[in-house]
Amino acid sequence: MHRHAVDSHSYNDAARANRRPRWCAQREDRFSGPGAAACTAQPWHGRHRTRPRRAGYTRMFSFADLIMKKIEIFLAAACCAVALHPAGAADSGWPRARPETVGIAPASIGKMLDYLAMVSRNGASLDGLVIVRDGKLVFEHYTPPYRGDIPHQLNSVTKSFVSTLVGIAQGEGKIGPVTTPVHALLKDCRGALCDSPATLKDVLTMSSGLEWYEAGFSEEEDPSKILRSADWRRYVLDKPMAEAPGQTFVYNSGGSHLLSLMLQDSLGGESEAAFADDRLFKPLGISDYHWPVDPQGALIGGRGLTLRLDDLARFGQLFLQNGQWQGKQIVPATWVHDATHAQIKTVPPFGWVPQYGYQWWVDGSGHNYSAQGWGGQVLIVAPKLGMVVAMLTSSDANGNGAWMTPDMLEQFFAQELKWQGPIPLDDAGWGRLQQRLAAMAPKPEKTVLPAWFKRLDGKTAQFSGLGWQSKPQFRLDADGVQIVADYRNRQQQDRATYSYGLGQWRNFDHPVYGPCVGKLTVSGDKVQLRARSLREGKEIQTSYRMQDAKRIESVSENGGNAVSERAVGLIAN
């Protein structure tokens, strides 16, 4: 079937206790304890630190010295402002700084980029990367055609958000402690799970004991089946128990959706979406987001949230600050602690992060934690480094993205663990970093259209199957092709224009899927079209091959959901 559709499923100052001047290095504890309050009370802003003077040391500044110093600071700030606001970046409101001013060497960021380039060679692409330290955005990059002002599908990162909302509701007394039985938290709770001693904690830690199969996105796995279900609550609760609760980690997006249902049932008629907006998104200044709902109107707990990358970093900074934002406690500090510390050990194939909290992955040291989404959507919080890293990728044809685990940060930034305060500006290193980024940008592919495809200009093809019909009209131009597609099935009828650049991505807007890009390439006798939703990071690939003067073959593939459809259409004019 040929549809030309992208799959739809698919400043706060930093917590100053996390970073201190050098002269605080010998205090009892870097983050807490008697010495922390004295250290963190000292005013410092990345340019000047008050330090004890050496005995007998005196320095006299002339008026000219002061003027020159102000000029140097002004020029450095102007240089940084230009360098650190890349094309496509949103007007996020984050304070910006060169990484050296918060003790990060450009070479360390380069190590991270080298790793991401290596793991992206299979066809995945880095869409965006943001690094925050000391509450300042010190690195931001977007790979065209992706832009920072476009919300991106987060997939299973959504789980960490729904867990956080449960924690907020618990802090307000709407939901009981984590020892509360599941049957006391869900309305109309029927089924094996409801009859078991499973608790809220068991669901939070993916150890409910429910039978659940989730290793990818094949049609036979539970995440695909629940999408086809008319009642997601009943789908999950009708599953049998595989073992006793609280024993074994089994990755379960259905359990994450139960958390959303528990939240919905606890609100006494208040809209779950309004609760999320009022208690979490608005306080963080996040407005550009979308969170889809299940057939009964509950927020989808296991996936689906779309968010801008800089806003994802805000969520991480909120946790780095123990749930506080601009002096207000948004998430209870006890919840932040418990959610981001090891509660259970993971098992293969999810053992790449060895521990799990309340819908957060926790590294082996217990220091760093992350939210991870299928296809390479990553948020890492590293308290020892005082850093937040947010990353978005688009998956390859097999649904694989570029992954990064929380323990990797301490490898990339090993020297930063030892440093306190700013380091000298490294303009040469910064220049090399910019060259690396330029090298990562996609290059146009040399593409020559075959004669048979050129003859389609201005013509319409008609494809049909059981219950559906598609009529794409081809309009060629110097740099690619536009396809106006009319699609009809038993439930809907729509028209959309898709645009494909010749060997390079071209931007277009879809009435349903929002900002998209398309690219046309040629392989043998086939013309291949790739349409990607920038919001969801997923693709549909369509290939055309001429059968004869009147017939054209179309094959549409969605690697992420393992769907492949073939059809033969008649050229109408």
Coordinates of C-alpha atoms in Angstrom, one line a residue:
M1 CA 0.0 0.0 0.0
H2 CA 1.2 3.4 -0.9
R3 CA 0.2 6.1 1.6
H4 CA 3.0 8.6 1.9
A5 CA 2.4 8.7 5.6
V6 CA 4.8 8.8 8.6
D7 CA 3.8 6.4 11.3
S8 CA 1.8 8.2 14.0
H9 CA 2.6 5.7 16.8
S10 CA 5.3 5.7 17.1
Y11 CA 17.4 29.0 34.5
N12 CA 17.2 29.2 36.9
D13 CA 20.6 29.2 38.7
A14 CA 22.0 25.7 39.1
A15 CA 21.9 24.0 42.5
R16 CA 25.0 25.7 43.7
A17 CA 25.7 22.9 46.1
N18 CA 26.7 20.8 43.1
R19 CA 29.5 23.1 42.0
R20 CA 31.9 25.1 44.2
P21 CA 35.0 27.3 44.0
R22 CA 38.4 25.7 44.4
W23 CA 38.9 26.9 47.9
C24 CA 35.9 24.9 49.0
A25 CA 37.5 21.7 47.8
Q26 CA 38.5 20.5 51.3
R27 CA 35.0 21.0 52.8
E28 CA 33.4 17.9 54.3
D29 CA 31.0 17.1 51.4
R30 CA 30.6 18.5 48.0
F31 CA 26.8 18.4 48.0
S32 CA 25.7 18.5 51.6
G33 CA 27.0 18.7 55.1
P34 CA 28.2 21.5 57.3
G35 CA 30.7 22.9 54.8
A36 CA 28.3 23.0 51.9
A37 CA 26.2 25.9 53.1
A38 CA 29.2 28.1 53.6
C39 CA 30.6 27.3 50.2
T40 CA 27.3 27.6 48.3
A41 CA 26.6 31.0 49.9
Q42 CA 29.5 32.6 48.1
P43 CA 28.5 34.6 45.1
W44 CA 30.1 33.3 41.9
H45 CA 29.1 33.4 38.3
G46 CA 31.7 31.5 36.3
R47 CA 34.0 34.5 35.8
H48 CA 35.2 35.4 39.3
R49 CA 35.8 33.5 42.5
T50 CA 36.7 34.8 45.9
R51 CA 39.8 33.0 47.0
P52 CA 42.1 33.4 50.0
R53 CA 45.2 35.4 49.1
R54 CA 48.7 34.3 49.7
A55 CA 50.3 36.0 52.7
G56 CA 51.9 39.3 51.8
Y57 CA 50.4 39.4 48.3
T58 CA 49.2 42.8 47.0
R59 CA 48.0 43.8 43.6
M60 CA 47.1 47.4 42.5
F61 CA 44.8 47.9 39.5
S62 CA 45.0 51.0 37.4
F63 CA 41.9 52.5 35.8
A64 CA 43.2 51.4 32.4
D65 CA 43.5 47.8 33.7
L66 CA 39.9 47.9 34.7
I67 CA 38.8 49.3 31.3
M68 CA 40.8 46.6 29.4
K69 CA 39.3 43.9 31.6
K70 CA 35.8 45.0 30.9
I71 CA 36.6 45.1 27.1
E72 CA 38.0 41.6 27.3
I73 CA 34.9 40.3 29.1
F74 CA 32.6 42.1 26.6
L75 CA 34.4 40.6 23.6
A76 CA 34.5 37.1 25.1
A77 CA 30.8 37.3 25.8
A78 CA 30.0 38.5 22.3
C79 CA 32.1 35.7 20.8
C80 CA 30.4 33.1 22.9
A81 CA 26.9 34.4 22.2
V82 CA 27.5 33.9 18.5
A83 CA 29.2 30.5 18.8
L84 CA 26.7 29.0 21.3
H85 CA 23.4 29.8 19.5
P86 CA 23.4 27.5 16.5
A87 CA 21.1 27.6 13.6
G88 CA 17.7 26.2 14.3
A89 CA 18.0 26.7 18.1
A90 CA 14.9 27.7 19.9
D91 CA 14.7 30.9 22.0
S92 CA 14.8 28.8 25.1
G93 CA 15.7 31.3 27.8
W94 CA 18.6 29.2 29.1
P95 CA 21.6 31.3 30.2
R96 CA 24.4 30.4 27.8
A97 CA 28.2 30.1 28.4
R98 CA 31.3 28.7 26.8
P99 CA 31.9 25.2 28.3
E100 CA 35.3 26.3 29.6
T101 CA 33.7 28.8 31.9
V102 CA 32.1 25.9 33.8
G103 CA 35.1 23.7 33.7
I104 CA 34.4 21.6 30.5
A105 CA 37.1 21.1 27.9
P106 CA 36.0 21.2 24.3
A107 CA 38.0 18.0 23.8
S108 CA 35.8 16.2 26.2
I109 CA 32.7 17.1 24.2
G110 CA 34.7 15.9 21.2
K111 CA 35.0 12.5 22.8
M112 CA 31.3 12.3 23.1
L113 CA 30.8 13.3 19.5
D114 CA 33.3 10.7 18.3
Y115 CA 31.4 8.0 20.1
L116 CA 28.0 9.2 18.7
A117 CA 29.5 9.3 15.2
M118 CA 30.7 5.8 15.6
V119 CA 27.4 4.3 16.8
S120 CA 25.5 6.3 14.1
R121 CA 27.3 4.7 11.2
N122 CA 24.5 2.1 10.8
G123 CA 22.2 4.7 9.5
A124 CA 20.9 6.4 12.6
S125 CA 21.4 10.1 12.9
L126 CA 22.0 12.5 15.7
D127 CA 19.2 15.0 15.6
G128 CA 20.3 17.1 18.6
L129 CA 22.5 17.3 21.6
V130 CA 22.3 19.7 24.6
I131 CA 24.7 19.9 27.6
V132 CA 24.0 21.9 30.7
R133 CA 26.3 22.5 33.6
D134 CA 25.9 24.8 36.6
G135 CA 22.4 25.6 35.2
K136 CA 24.0 27.1 32.0
L137 CA 23.5 25.7 28.5
V138 CA 27.1 25.2 27.4
F139 CA 26.7 23.2 24.3
E140 CA 23.8 22.9 21.8
H141 CA 23.8 21.3 18.4
Y142 CA 21.2 20.3 15.8
T143 CA 21.9 18.3 12.7
P144 CA 19.9 19.4 9.7
P145 CA 17.1 18.9 8.8
Y146 CA 16.2 18.7 12.5
R147 CA 15.8 22.0 14.4
G148 CA 15.6 22.9 18.1
D149 CA 12.3 24.6 17.8
I150 CA 10.5 21.4 16.8
P151 CA 9.2 19.0 19.5
H152 CA 10.6 15.5 19.1
Q153 CA 9.1 12.1 19.9
L154 CA 10.6 10.8 23.2
N155 CA 9.3 7.3 23.1
S156 CA 10.0 5.6 26.5
V157 CA 11.5 8.7 28.0
T158 CA 7.7 9.4 28.6
K159 CA 7.9 6.8 31.4
S160 CA 10.0 9.0 33.6
F161 CA 7.5 11.8 33.2
V162 CA 4.5 9.7 34.2
S163 CA 6.4 8.4 37.2
T164 CA 7.2 12.0 38.2
L165 CA 3.5 13.0 38.0
V166 CA 2.7 10.0 40.3
G167 CA 5.3 11.4 42.7
I168 CA 3.8 14.9 42.6
A169 CA 0.3 13.4 43.2
Q170 CA 1.7 11.4 46.1
G171 CA 3.1 14.6 47.6
E172 CA -0.3 16.2 47.4
G173 CA -1.9 13.2 49.2
K174 CA -3.8 12.0 46.1
I175 CA -1.9 8.7 45.8
G176 CA -0.8 6.6 48.7
P177 CA 2.7 5.4 49.5
V178 CA 4.5 3.0 47.2
T179 CA 3.5 0.1 49.4
T180 CA -0.2 0.6 48.4
P181 CA -1.7 -2.4 46.7
V182 CA -2.5 -2.0 43.0
H183 CA -6.1 -3.0 43.6
A184 CA -6.5 0.1 45.9
L185 CA -5.2 2.5 43.2
L186 CA -7.3 1.4 40.2
K187 CA -11.0 1.7 39.6
D188 CA -12.8 -1.5 38.4
C189 CA -9.6 -3.5 39.1
R190 CA -10.3 -7.0 37.9
G191 CA -7.8 -9.6 36.9
A192 CA -4.8 -11.6 38.1
L193 CA -2.8 -8.5 39.0
C194 CA -5.6 -7.1 41.0
D195 CA -5.9 -10.3 42.9
S196 CA -2.2 -10.4 43.7
P197 CA -0.3 -8.6 46.4
A198 CA 1.4 -6.4 43.8
T199 CA 2.1 -2.8 45.0
L200 CA 2.6 0.6 43.4
K201 CA 6.4 0.0 43.9
D202 CA 6.2 -3.2 41.9
V203 CA 4.7 -1.4 39.0
L204 CA 7.1 1.5 39.2
T205 CA 10.1 -0.9 39.2
M206 CA 8.9 -3.1 36.3
S207 CA 8.5 -6.1 38.7
S208 CA 4.7 -6.5 38.8
G209 CA 4.9 -10.1 37.8
L210 CA 2.6 -9.7 34.8
E211 CA 3.2 -11.8 31.7
W212 CA 4.4 -9.3 29.1
Y213 CA 6.5 -9.7 26.0
E214 CA 8.4 -6.6 24.8
A215 CA 11.7 -6.8 23.0
G216 CA 11.0 -4.6 20.0
F217 CA 8.0 -3.7 17.9
S218 CA 6.9 -6.9 16.0
E219 CA 3.2 -7.4 15.5
E220 CA 3.2 -10.2 18.0
E221 CA 4.5 -8.3 20.9
D222 CA 2.4 -6.7 23.5
P223 CA 3.2 -3.0 22.7
S224 CA 1.9 -3.6 19.1
K225 CA -1.2 -5.5 20.4
I226 CA -2.2 -2.9 22.9
L227 CA -2.2 -0.2 20.1
R228 CA -4.8 -2.3 18.3
S229 CA -6.9 -2.7 21.5
A230 CA -10.1 -0.7 22.1
D231 CA -9.5 -0.7 25.9
W232 CA -5.9 -0.4 27.1
R233 CA -6.8 -0.8 30.8
R234 CA -8.5 -4.1 30.2
Y235 CA -5.7 -5.3 27.8
V236 CA -3.1 -4.9 30.6
L237 CA -5.3 -6.1 33.5
D238 CA -6.4 -9.2 31.6
K239 CA -2.9 -10.4 31.3
P240 CA -2.0 -13.4 33.5
M241 CA 0.6 -13.4 36.2
A242 CA 4.0 -15.0 35.2
E243 CA 5.5 -14.9 38.7
A244 CA 5.1 -13.4 42.1
P245 CA 5.3 -9.5 42.2
G246 CA 8.5 -7.8 43.3
Q247 CA 10.9 -10.6 42.2
T248 CA 12.1 -10.0 38.6
F249 CA 12.6 -7.0 36.4
V250 CA 10.5 -7.4 33.2
Y251 CA 10.4 -4.4 30.9
N252 CA 6.7 -3.6 30.6
S253 CA 5.2 -0.5 28.9
G254 CA 1.8 -1.7 29.9
G255 CA 2.7 -1.3 33.5
S256 CA 3.8 2.3 32.7
H257 CA 0.4 2.9 31.3
L258 CA -1.2 1.5 34.5
L259 CA 0.7 4.3 36.3
S260 CA -1.1 6.8 34.1
L261 CA -4.4 5.1 34.9
M262 CA -3.7 5.2 38.6
L263 CA -3.0 8.9 38.3
Q264 CA -6.2 9.5 36.4
D265 CA -8.2 7.5 38.9
S266 CA -6.7 9.5 41.8
L267 CA -7.7 12.9 40.6
G268 CA -11.4 12.9 41.5
G269 CA -12.5 14.2 38.1
E270 CA -9.7 16.6 37.5
S271 CA -8.3 16.3 34.0
E272 CA -5.0 14.3 34.0
A273 CA -3.7 16.4 31.1
A274 CA -4.5 19.6 33.1
F275 CA -2.8 18.2 36.2
A276 CA 0.4 17.5 34.2
D277 CA 0.3 21.0 32.7
D278 CA -0.4 22.8 36.0
R279 CA 2.0 20.8 38.2
L280 CA 4.9 20.1 35.9
F281 CA 5.1 21.7 32.5
K282 CA 3.9 25.2 33.4
P283 CA 6.2 25.6 36.4
L284 CA 9.2 24.6 34.2
G285 CA 8.1 27.1 31.4
I286 CA 7.3 24.3 29.0
S287 CA 4.4 24.9 26.6
D288 CA 5.4 23.4 23.3
Y289 CA 4.6 19.7 23.8
H290 CA 2.1 17.0 22.9
W291 CA 1.1 14.0 24.9
P292 CA -1.4 11.6 23.2
V293 CA -4.1 9.7 25.0
D294 CA -5.5 6.2 24.9
P295 CA -9.0 5.3 23.6
Q296 CA -10.5 6.2 27.0
G297 CA -8.7 9.5 27.3
A298 CA -5.8 8.6 29.7
L299 CA -2.3 10.0 28.9
I300 CA -0.3 7.2 27.3
G301 CA 2.1 6.2 30.1
G302 CA 4.7 4.2 28.2
R303 CA 5.5 6.4 25.2
G304 CA 4.2 9.2 23.0
L305 CA 5.2 12.5 24.6
T306 CA 6.8 14.9 22.2
L307 CA 9.0 17.7 23.6
R308 CA 11.7 20.2 22.5
L309 CA 15.3 19.1 23.4
D310 CA 16.0 22.2 25.5
D311 CA 12.8 21.5 27.5
L312 CA 13.9 17.9 28.0
A313 CA 17.0 19.3 29.6
R314 CA 14.9 21.4 31.9
F315 CA 13.2 18.3 33.2
G316 CA 16.7 16.8 33.9
Q317 CA 17.8 20.0 35.6
L318 CA 14.7 19.8 37.8
F319 CA 15.9 16.4 39.0
L320 CA 19.5 17.6 39.4
Q321 CA 18.1 20.3 41.7
N322 CA 16.3 17.7 43.8
G323 CA 12.9 18.6 42.4
Q324 CA 13.2 22.4 42.9
W325 CA 12.7 25.1 40.3
Q326 CA 13.1 28.8 40.9
G327 CA 12.9 28.2 44.6
K328 CA 9.7 26.2 44.5
Q329 CA 9.5 22.4 45.3
I330 CA 7.9 21.0 42.2
V331 CA 8.6 17.3 42.9
P332 CA 9.0 16.0 46.5
A333 CA 12.7 15.6 47.2
T334 CA 12.2 12.2 48.7
W335 CA 10.5 11.0 45.5
V336 CA 13.4 12.4 43.4
H337 CA 15.9 10.4 45.6
D338 CA 13.9 7.2 45.6
A339 CA 13.0 7.4 41.9
T340 CA 16.6 7.8 40.8
H341 CA 18.3 5.3 43.0
A342 CA 18.6 1.6 42.4
Q343 CA 15.4 -0.3 43.5
I344 CA 15.9 -3.4 41.4
K345 CA 18.5 -5.0 39.1
T346 CA 17.8 -5.3 35.4
V347 CA 18.1 -8.4 33.3
P348 CA 19.0 -9.1 29.7
P349 CA 18.3 -7.8 27.1
F350 CA 18.1 -4.6 29.2
G351 CA 21.3 -5.2 31.2
W352 CA 23.2 -2.4 29.4
V353 CA 22.1 -0.3 32.4
P354 CA 22.3 -2.6 35.4
Q355 CA 19.8 -1.0 37.8
Y356 CA 16.4 0.6 37.7
G357 CA 14.5 3.0 39.9
Y358 CA 11.0 4.4 39.5
Q359 CA 10.9 4.4 35.7
W360 CA 14.5 5.7 35.6
W361 CA 17.6 3.7 34.6
V362 CA 20.5 3.8 37.2
D363 CA 24.1 3.1 36.4
G364 CA 26.3 0.6 38.3
S365 CA 27.8 3.3 40.6
G366 CA 24.4 4.6 41.6
H367 CA 25.6 8.1 40.9
N368 CA 24.1 8.8 37.5
Y369 CA 20.7 8.0 36.1
S370 CA 18.8 8.4 32.8
A371 CA 15.6 8.2 30.9
Q372 CA 15.9 6.2 27.7
G373 CA 13.6 6.1 24.7
W374 CA 13.6 3.6 21.8
G375 CA 15.5 4.8 18.8
G376 CA 18.0 6.8 20.8
Q377 CA 16.1 9.5 22.8
V378 CA 18.2 10.0 26.0
L379 CA 18.3 12.2 29.1
I380 CA 21.2 11.7 31.5
V381 CA 21.6 13.4 34.9
A382 CA 25.0 13.2 36.5
P383 CA 25.0 14.8 40.0
K384 CA 28.7 14.4 40.6
L385 CA 29.5 16.3 37.4
G386 CA 26.7 18.7 38.0
M387 CA 25.6 18.0 34.4
V388 CA 22.5 17.3 32.4
V389 CA 22.8 15.8 28.8
A390 CA 19.8 15.5 26.5
M391 CA 20.1 13.8 23.2
L392 CA 17.7 13.0 20.3
T393 CA 18.3 10.7 17.4
S394 CA 16.4 9.4 14.4
S395 CA 16.5 5.6 14.0
D396 CA 17.8 3.7 11.0
A397 CA 15.6 1.4 8.9
N398 CA 15.7 -1.3 11.6
G399 CA 14.5 1.1 14.3
N400 CA 18.0 1.4 15.9
G401 CA 19.3 4.8 17.2
A402 CA 22.4 6.1 18.8
W403 CA 22.5 5.0 22.5
M404 CA 24.4 6.5 25.4
T405 CA 24.3 5.1 28.9
P406 CA 24.6 7.2 32.1
D407 CA 28.0 5.8 33.1
M408 CA 29.5 7.0 29.8
L409 CA 29.5 10.6 31.0
E410 CA 32.1 10.0 33.6
Q411 CA 34.3 8.4 30.9
F412 CA 33.9 11.3 28.5
F413 CA 34.3 13.9 31.2
A414 CA 36.7 12.1 33.5
Q415 CA 39.0 15.1 34.0
E416 CA 36.0 17.4 34.7
L417 CA 35.3 15.3 37.8
K418 CA 38.6 16.6 39.2
W419 CA 38.3 20.2 38.1
Q420 CA 36.7 23.0 40.1
G421 CA 35.7 26.2 38.4
P422 CA 36.6 27.6 35.0
I423 CA 39.5 26.7 32.8
P424 CA 41.2 28.8 30.2
L425 CA 39.3 29.3 27.0
D426 CA 40.5 26.9 24.3
D427 CA 39.7 28.6 21.0
A428 CA 41.6 26.1 19.0
G429 CA 39.8 23.2 20.7
W430 CA 36.5 25.0 20.2
G431 CA 37.3 25.4 16.5
R432 CA 38.1 21.7 16.2
L433 CA 34.7 21.0 17.8
Q434 CA 32.9 23.1 15.2
Q435 CA 34.7 21.3 12.4
R436 CA 33.5 18.0 13.9
L437 CA 30.0 19.2 13.9
A438 CA 30.3 20.4 10.3
A439 CA 31.6 17.0 9.3
M440 CA 28.5 15.3 10.9
A441 CA 26.1 17.3 8.7
P442 CA 24.5 15.2 6.0
K443 CA 26.0 15.6 2.6
P444 CA 23.9 15.7 -0.6
E445 CA 23.9 12.4 -2.5
K446 CA 24.6 12.5 -6.2
T447 CA 21.3 11.4 -7.7
V448 CA 20.2 11.2 -11.4
L449 CA 16.5 10.5 -12.0
P450 CA 15.8 7.7 -14.5
A451 CA 13.9 8.6 -17.6
W452 CA 10.8 6.6 -16.7
F453 CA 10.4 8.6 -13.5
K454 CA 10.8 11.9 -15.3
R455 CA 7.8 10.9 -17.5
L456 CA 5.6 10.7 -14.4
D457 CA 5.8 14.5 -14.2
G458 CA 2.2 15.9 -14.0
K459 CA 0.7 12.4 -14.0
T460 CA -1.4 10.5 -11.4
A461 CA -1.2 6.9 -10.4
Q462 CA -4.0 4.9 -8.8
F463 CA -3.3 2.2 -6.2
S464 CA -6.1 0.2 -4.4
G465 CA -6.5 -2.7 -2.1
L466 CA -9.0 -4.2 0.3
G467 CA -10.8 -1.2 1.8
W468 CA -8.3 1.5 0.7
Q469 CA -7.4 3.7 -2.3
S470 CA -4.4 6.0 -2.9
K471 CA -3.9 8.5 -5.8
P472 CA -0.5 10.2 -5.8
Q473 CA 0.1 12.9 -8.3
F474 CA 3.8 13.6 -9.3
R475 CA 5.2 17.1 -9.8
L476 CA 8.9 17.2 -10.6
D477 CA 11.1 20.3 -10.2
A478 CA 14.8 21.1 -10.6
D479 CA 15.7 19.9 -7.1
G480 CA 13.3 17.0 -6.5
V481 CA 9.6 16.0 -6.6
Q482 CA 6.4 16.9 -4.9
I483 CA 3.7 14.3 -4.5
V484 CA 0.1 15.3 -3.8
A485 CA -1.5 12.2 -2.3
D486 CA -5.2 11.5 -1.9
Y487 CA -5.8 8.6 0.5
R488 CA -9.1 7.0 1.5
N489 CA -10.0 4.0 3.6
R490 CA -13.1 3.0 5.5
Q491 CA -12.5 5.4 8.3
Q492 CA -10.9 8.5 6.7
Q493 CA -10.1 10.5 3.7
D494 CA -7.3 13.0 3.5
R495 CA -5.0 14.9 1.1
A496 CA -1.4 15.8 1.8
T497 CA 1.6 17.2 -0.1
Y498 CA 4.9 15.5 0.4
S499 CA 8.2 17.0 -0.8
Y500 CA 11.4 15.1 -1.5
G501 CA 14.8 16.7 -2.3
L502 CA 17.0 15.2 -4.9
G503 CA 19.7 13.4 -2.8
Q504 CA 19.1 15.7 0.2
W505 CA 16.5 16.4 2.8
R506 CA 13.7 18.9 2.0
N507 CA 11.4 20.3 4.6
F508 CA 7.6 20.2 4.3
D509 CA 4.6 20.3 6.7
H510 CA 2.1 17.5 7.0
P511 CA -1.4 18.2 8.2
V512 CA -1.3 15.4 10.8
Y513 CA 2.4 14.7 11.5
G514 CA 3.6 18.3 11.5
P515 CA 7.1 19.2 10.4
C516 CA 8.6 16.5 8.1
V517 CA 11.4 16.1 5.6
G518 CA 11.8 14.0 2.5
K519 CA 14.6 12.8 0.4
L520 CA 14.8 11.0 -3.0
T521 CA 17.6 8.7 -4.0
V522 CA 18.0 6.1 -6.8
S523 CA 19.1 2.5 -6.5
G524 CA 19.3 0.5 -9.7
D525 CA 15.9 0.7 -11.4
K526 CA 14.2 1.9 -8.2
V527 CA 13.5 5.4 -7.0
Q528 CA 13.5 5.5 -3.3
L529 CA 11.6 8.1 -1.2
R530 CA 12.2 8.6 2.5
A531 CA 9.7 10.7 4.5
R532 CA 10.6 11.4 8.1
S533 CA 8.6 13.1 10.8
L534 CA 10.8 15.5 12.7
R535 CA 8.4 15.4 15.6
E536 CA 8.4 11.6 15.9
G537 CA 11.8 10.8 14.5
K538 CA 10.4 7.9 12.4
E539 CA 10.3 7.2 8.7
I540 CA 8.4 5.5 6.0
Q541 CA 10.4 4.5 3.0
T542 CA 8.6 4.1 -0.4
S543 CA 10.3 2.7 -3.5
Y544 CA 8.9 2.9 -7.0
R545 CA 9.8 0.7 -10.0
M546 CA 8.2 0.9 -13.4
Q547 CA 6.7 -2.4 -14.6
D548 CA 5.6 -1.2 -18.0
A549 CA 4.3 1.9 -19.8
K550 CA 1.0 1.8 -17.8
R551 CA 1.9 0.2 -14.4
I552 CA 4.1 1.2 -11.5
E553 CA 5.1 -0.9 -8.5
S554 CA 5.2 0.7 -5.0
V555 CA 6.7 -0.8 -1.9
S556 CA 6.3 1.0 1.4
E557 CA 8.3 0.0 4.5
N558 CA 8.3 1.2 8.1
G559 CA 11.4 -0.4 9.6
G560 CA 10.5 0.7 13.1
N561 CA 7.2 -1.3 13.1
A562 CA 8.5 -4.0 10.7
V563 CA 5.7 -3.2 8.2
S564 CA 6.2 -3.7 4.4
E565 CA 3.4 -3.3 1.9
R566 CA 3.5 -3.8 -1.9
A567 CA 1.0 -2.6 -4.5
V568 CA 0.8 -2.1 -8.2
G569 CA -0.8 1.0 -9.6
L570 CA -2.1 2.2 -12.9
I571 CA -0.8 5.5 -14.4
A572 CA -4.0 7.4 -15.0
N573 CA -2.9 10.1 -17.5

